[in-house]
Tab-separated table of C-alpha atoms in Angstrom:
chain	number	residue	atom	x	y	z
P	1243	MET	CA	-25.336	14.857	-22.287
P	1244	PRO	CA	-27.349	14.208	-19.296
P	1245	ASP	CA	-25.405	13.233	-15.654
P	1246	ALA	CA	-26.716	10.261	-13.634
P	1247	PHE	CA	-28.792	12.666	-11.489
P	1248	SER	CA	-30.910	14.731	-14.164
P	1249	SER	CA	-34.132	14.035	-15.059
P	1250	PRO	CA	-36.162	15.678	-17.662
P	1251	GLU	CA	-39.320	16.119	-15.622
P	1252	HIS	CA	-36.645	18.285	-13.028
P	1253	PRO	CA	-34.684	20.295	-14.997
P	1254	ARG	CA	-31.258	20.657	-13.895
P	1255	HIS	CA	-30.492	24.458	-14.871
P	1256	PRO	CA	-32.221	27.248	-13.462
P	1257	GLU	CA	-33.703	28.791	-16.651
P	1258	GLN	CA	-35.561	25.407	-17.453
P	1259	HIS	CA	-37.429	25.782	-13.697
P	1260	PRO	CA	-40.600	27.819	-13.913
P	1261	GLN	CA	-40.326	30.960	-12.081
P	1262	TYR	CA	-41.449	30.627	-8.462
P	1263	PRO	CA	-43.458	31.829	-7.054
P	1264	PRO	CA	-45.481	33.142	-9.689
P	1265	PRO	CA	-45.065	37.050	-11.188
P	1266	ARG	CA	-48.614	38.357	-9.513
P	1267	PRO	CA	-51.174	40.293	-12.537
P	1268	PRO	CA	-50.912	43.662	-12.273
P	1269	ARG	CA	-53.481	45.718	-10.516
P	1270	ASP	CA	-56.635	46.673	-11.974
P	1271	PRO	CA	-56.414	50.828	-12.238
P	1272	ALA	CA	-60.382	50.832	-11.558
P	1273	TYR	CA	-59.293	49.716	-7.924
P	1274	PRO	CA	-56.932	51.915	-6.549
P	1275	PRO	CA	-55.202	51.377	-3.445
P	1276	TYR	CA	-56.587	52.588	-0.075
P	1277	ALA	CA	-55.924	56.317	0.789
P	1278	GLU	CA	-55.968	55.426	4.266
P	1279	ARG	CA	-55.989	51.591	5.358
P	1280	PRO	CA	-59.272	50.615	7.557
P	1281	ARG	CA	-59.778	51.087	10.841
P	1282	HIS	CA	-61.139	48.369	13.087
P	1283	PRO	CA	-62.069	48.778	16.944
P	1284	GLY	CA	-59.683	45.913	18.407
P	1285	PHE	CA	-56.935	47.401	16.938
P	1286	PRO	CA	-54.010	50.661	18.030
P	1287	PRO	CA	-53.861	53.039	14.909
P	1288	SER	CA	-51.093	52.422	12.431
P	1289	GLY	CA	-47.735	54.426	12.148
P	1290	ARG	CA	-47.982	56.078	8.999
P	1291	ALA	CA	-46.373	59.645	8.860
P	1292	GLY	CA	-49.419	61.625	9.815
P	1293	ASP	CA	-50.384	59.051	12.837
P	1294	ALA	CA	-49.811	60.846	16.212
P	1295	SER	CA	-49.286	57.467	17.513
P	1296	GLY	CA	-45.613	55.993	15.422
P	1297	LEU	CA	-46.650	53.016	15.838
P	1298	THR	CA	-45.247	50.152	13.492
P	1299	TYR	CA	-47.687	47.486	13.764
P	1300	PRO	CA	-50.711	47.141	15.035
P	1301	TRP	CA	-49.288	44.642	18.500
P	1302	GLN	CA	-47.113	47.209	19.159
P	1303	PRO	CA	-48.217	48.666	22.920
P	1304	GLN	CA	-49.731	51.060	23.291
P	1305	PRO	CA	-47.367	54.300	24.726
P	1306	ARG	CA	-48.690	54.973	28.301
P	1307	GLN	CA	-49.236	58.250	29.385
P	1308	PRO	CA	-48.295	60.763	32.116
P	1309	GLU	CA	-50.169	60.071	34.926
P	1310	PRO	CA	-52.695	63.301	35.722
P	1311	VAL	CA	-50.522	64.417	39.276
P	1312	PRO	CA	-52.660	64.028	42.768
P	1313	ARG	CA	-54.417	67.467	43.912
P	1314	ARG	CA	-53.193	66.271	47.193
P	1315	MET	CA	-51.023	62.903	49.050
P	1316	PRO	CA	-53.125	61.628	50.808
P	1317	ARG	CA	-51.803	61.363	54.559
P	1318	GLN	CA	-53.028	57.603	55.221
P	1319	ARG	CA	-51.896	54.776	53.387
P	1320	PRO	CA	-54.744	52.936	51.607
P	1321	LEU	CA	-56.768	50.299	52.938
P	1322	GLY	CA	-55.545	47.122	51.220
P	1323	GLN	CA	-51.661	48.093	52.068
P	1324	HIS	CA	-52.986	49.177	55.784
P	1325	SER	CA	-51.097	46.871	58.761
P	1326	ASP	CA	-54.425	46.398	60.461
P	1327	ILE	CA	-55.660	44.040	57.284
P	1328	ARG	CA	-52.646	41.545	58.217
P	1329	LEU	CA	-53.613	42.091	61.984
P	1330	LEU	CA	-57.168	40.771	61.341
P	1331	ARG	CA	-56.046	37.830	59.183
P	1332	ARG	CA	-53.535	36.660	61.986
P	1333	ALA	CA	-56.625	36.883	64.828
P	1334	TYR	CA	-58.631	34.933	62.369
P	1335	ARG	CA	-56.172	32.224	61.599
P	1336	LEU	CA	-55.615	32.443	65.237
P	1337	GLN	CA	-59.983	31.447	66.016
P	1338	ARG	CA	-60.489	28.775	63.191
P	1339	ARG	CA	-57.063	26.818	64.689
P	1340	VAL	CA	-58.821	27.575	67.908
P	1341	ALA	CA	-62.248	25.849	67.198
P	1342	THR	CA	-60.922	23.205	64.661
P	1343	LEU	CA	-58.226	21.587	66.816
P	1344	THR	CA	-60.772	21.534	69.992
P	1345	ALA	CA	-63.597	19.660	67.517
P	1346	LEU	CA	-60.900	17.606	65.510
P	1347	GLY	CA	-58.922	16.668	68.265
P	1348	TYR	CA	-60.908	15.239	70.781
P	1349	PHE	CA	-63.041	13.906	68.075
P	1350	THR	CA	-59.491	12.000	66.533
P	1351	LEU	CA	-59.068	10.761	69.831
P	1352	PHE	CA	-61.677	8.705	70.354
P	1353	LEU	CA	-61.073	7.441	67.219
P	1354	LEU	CA	-57.527	6.262	68.526
P	1355	LEU	CA	-58.964	5.286	70.944
P	1356	SER	CA	-61.165	2.765	69.939
P	1357	ALA	CA	-58.981	1.719	67.039
P	1358	PHE	CA	-55.855	0.729	69.437
P	1359	ALA	CA	-57.698	0.484	72.798
P	1360	PRO	CA	-60.565	-1.656	72.617
P	1361	SER	CA	-60.151	-3.008	75.804
P	1362	LEU	CA	-60.433	0.910	77.715
P	1363	MET	CA	-63.808	1.617	75.398
P	1364	THR	CA	-65.095	-1.620	76.273
P	1365	SER	CA	-64.619	-1.082	80.247
P	1366	THR	CA	-67.740	-0.918	82.253
P	1367	VAL	CA	-67.573	2.871	84.124
P	1368	SER	CA	-70.999	2.598	86.122
P	1369	GLY	CA	-74.182	0.952	86.223
P	1370	GLY	CA	-73.081	-0.893	82.213
P	1371	LEU	CA	-72.075	3.081	81.154
P	1372	SER	CA	-68.945	1.682	78.710
P	1373	THR	CA	-65.822	4.121	78.176
P	1374	GLY	CA	-66.225	4.478	74.616
P	1375	LEU	CA	-70.478	5.025	74.601
P	1376	LEU	CA	-69.355	8.012	77.077
P	1377	LEU	CA	-67.195	10.000	75.538
P	1378	GLY	CA	-69.075	9.309	72.492
P	1379	LEU	CA	-71.874	11.788	74.322
P	1380	LEU	CA	-69.524	13.727	75.122
P	1381	GLN	CA	-68.932	15.291	71.473
P	1382	VAL	CA	-71.893	16.859	72.013
P	1383	PRO	CA	-70.180	19.687	74.702
P	1384	VAL	CA	-67.163	19.416	73.125
P	1385	THR	CA	-68.214	20.755	70.081
P	1386	CYS	CA	-70.698	23.364	71.999
P	1387	LEU	CA	-67.345	23.596	73.853
P	1388	SER	CA	-65.762	24.904	70.394
P	1389	ILE	CA	-68.237	27.071	68.903
P	1390	GLY	CA	-68.329	29.069	72.293
P	1391	LEU	CA	-64.445	29.375	72.328
P	1392	TYR	CA	-64.928	30.108	68.807
P	1393	GLU	CA	-67.344	33.289	69.692
P	1394	HIS	CA	-65.136	34.095	72.697
P	1395	THR	CA	-61.582	34.358	70.494
P	1396	ALA	CA	-63.744	36.533	67.851
P	1397	ARG	CA	-65.098	38.594	70.300
P	1398	ARG	CA	-61.717	39.664	71.852
P	1399	HIS	CA	-59.154	39.235	68.757
P	1400	VAL	CA	-60.942	39.535	65.902
P	1401	ASP	CA	-63.756	41.803	65.854
P	1402	PRO	CA	-62.132	44.882	67.671
P	1403	VAL	CA	-59.562	44.675	64.260
P	1404	ALA	CA	-62.035	44.585	62.010
P	1405	ASP	CA	-64.285	47.442	64.097
P	1406	ARG	CA	-61.675	49.414	63.526
P	1407	ILE	CA	-60.960	48.654	59.393
P	1408	ARG	CA	-64.366	49.558	59.256
P	1409	LYS	CA	-64.315	52.964	60.907
P	1410	GLN	CA	-61.295	53.446	59.282
P	1411	ALA	CA	-62.463	52.803	55.736
P	1412	GLU	CA	-65.707	54.782	56.120
P	1413	LEU	CA	-63.331	57.990	56.721
P	1414	ASP	CA	-61.414	57.085	54.104
P	1415	THR	CA	-64.251	57.071	52.200
P	1416	LYS	CA	-65.784	60.444	53.285
P	1417	ARG	CA	-62.125	62.206	52.529
P	1418	GLU	CA	-62.505	60.810	49.173
P	1419	ALA	CA	-66.111	62.753	49.166
P	1420	ALA	CA	-64.502	65.890	49.853
P	1421	ARG	CA	-62.494	65.999	47.665
């Protein structure tokens, strides 16, 4: 007798279910399996017993080859790890800050005086020349002063360090070429 939860479309007993997944048809003997799997240029070799790599899956990382031992150790550190690079960065950072704060600081002062002290900016200095116009005209010499400070700090702080790094790089290149 069928119970309340079974229906004729869905039989209750596993013997009555069709086999899932369906069985595969037998292979045609005219097409034997590959003796060796095809290799793709982007994949590492497979890990069969005859393989030297020993990899089982194509996504496994390649085993690392031992690095060759250098003939002799370099006497100086490579250029990228040199402390002069840090000195150059620091000097260049100082150079940018001095020049930028000189020009932008004066311009910001001019804007703040224009916004919060209009009576000062409209007062007359001499012969009809207002303080605001005089401060605006002084922006050009302050910008020239900023450029001069930039060049001065470049000559004094940045260029010597850059020259020293350049000479060291040339020596490193000559040493490598001599090997």
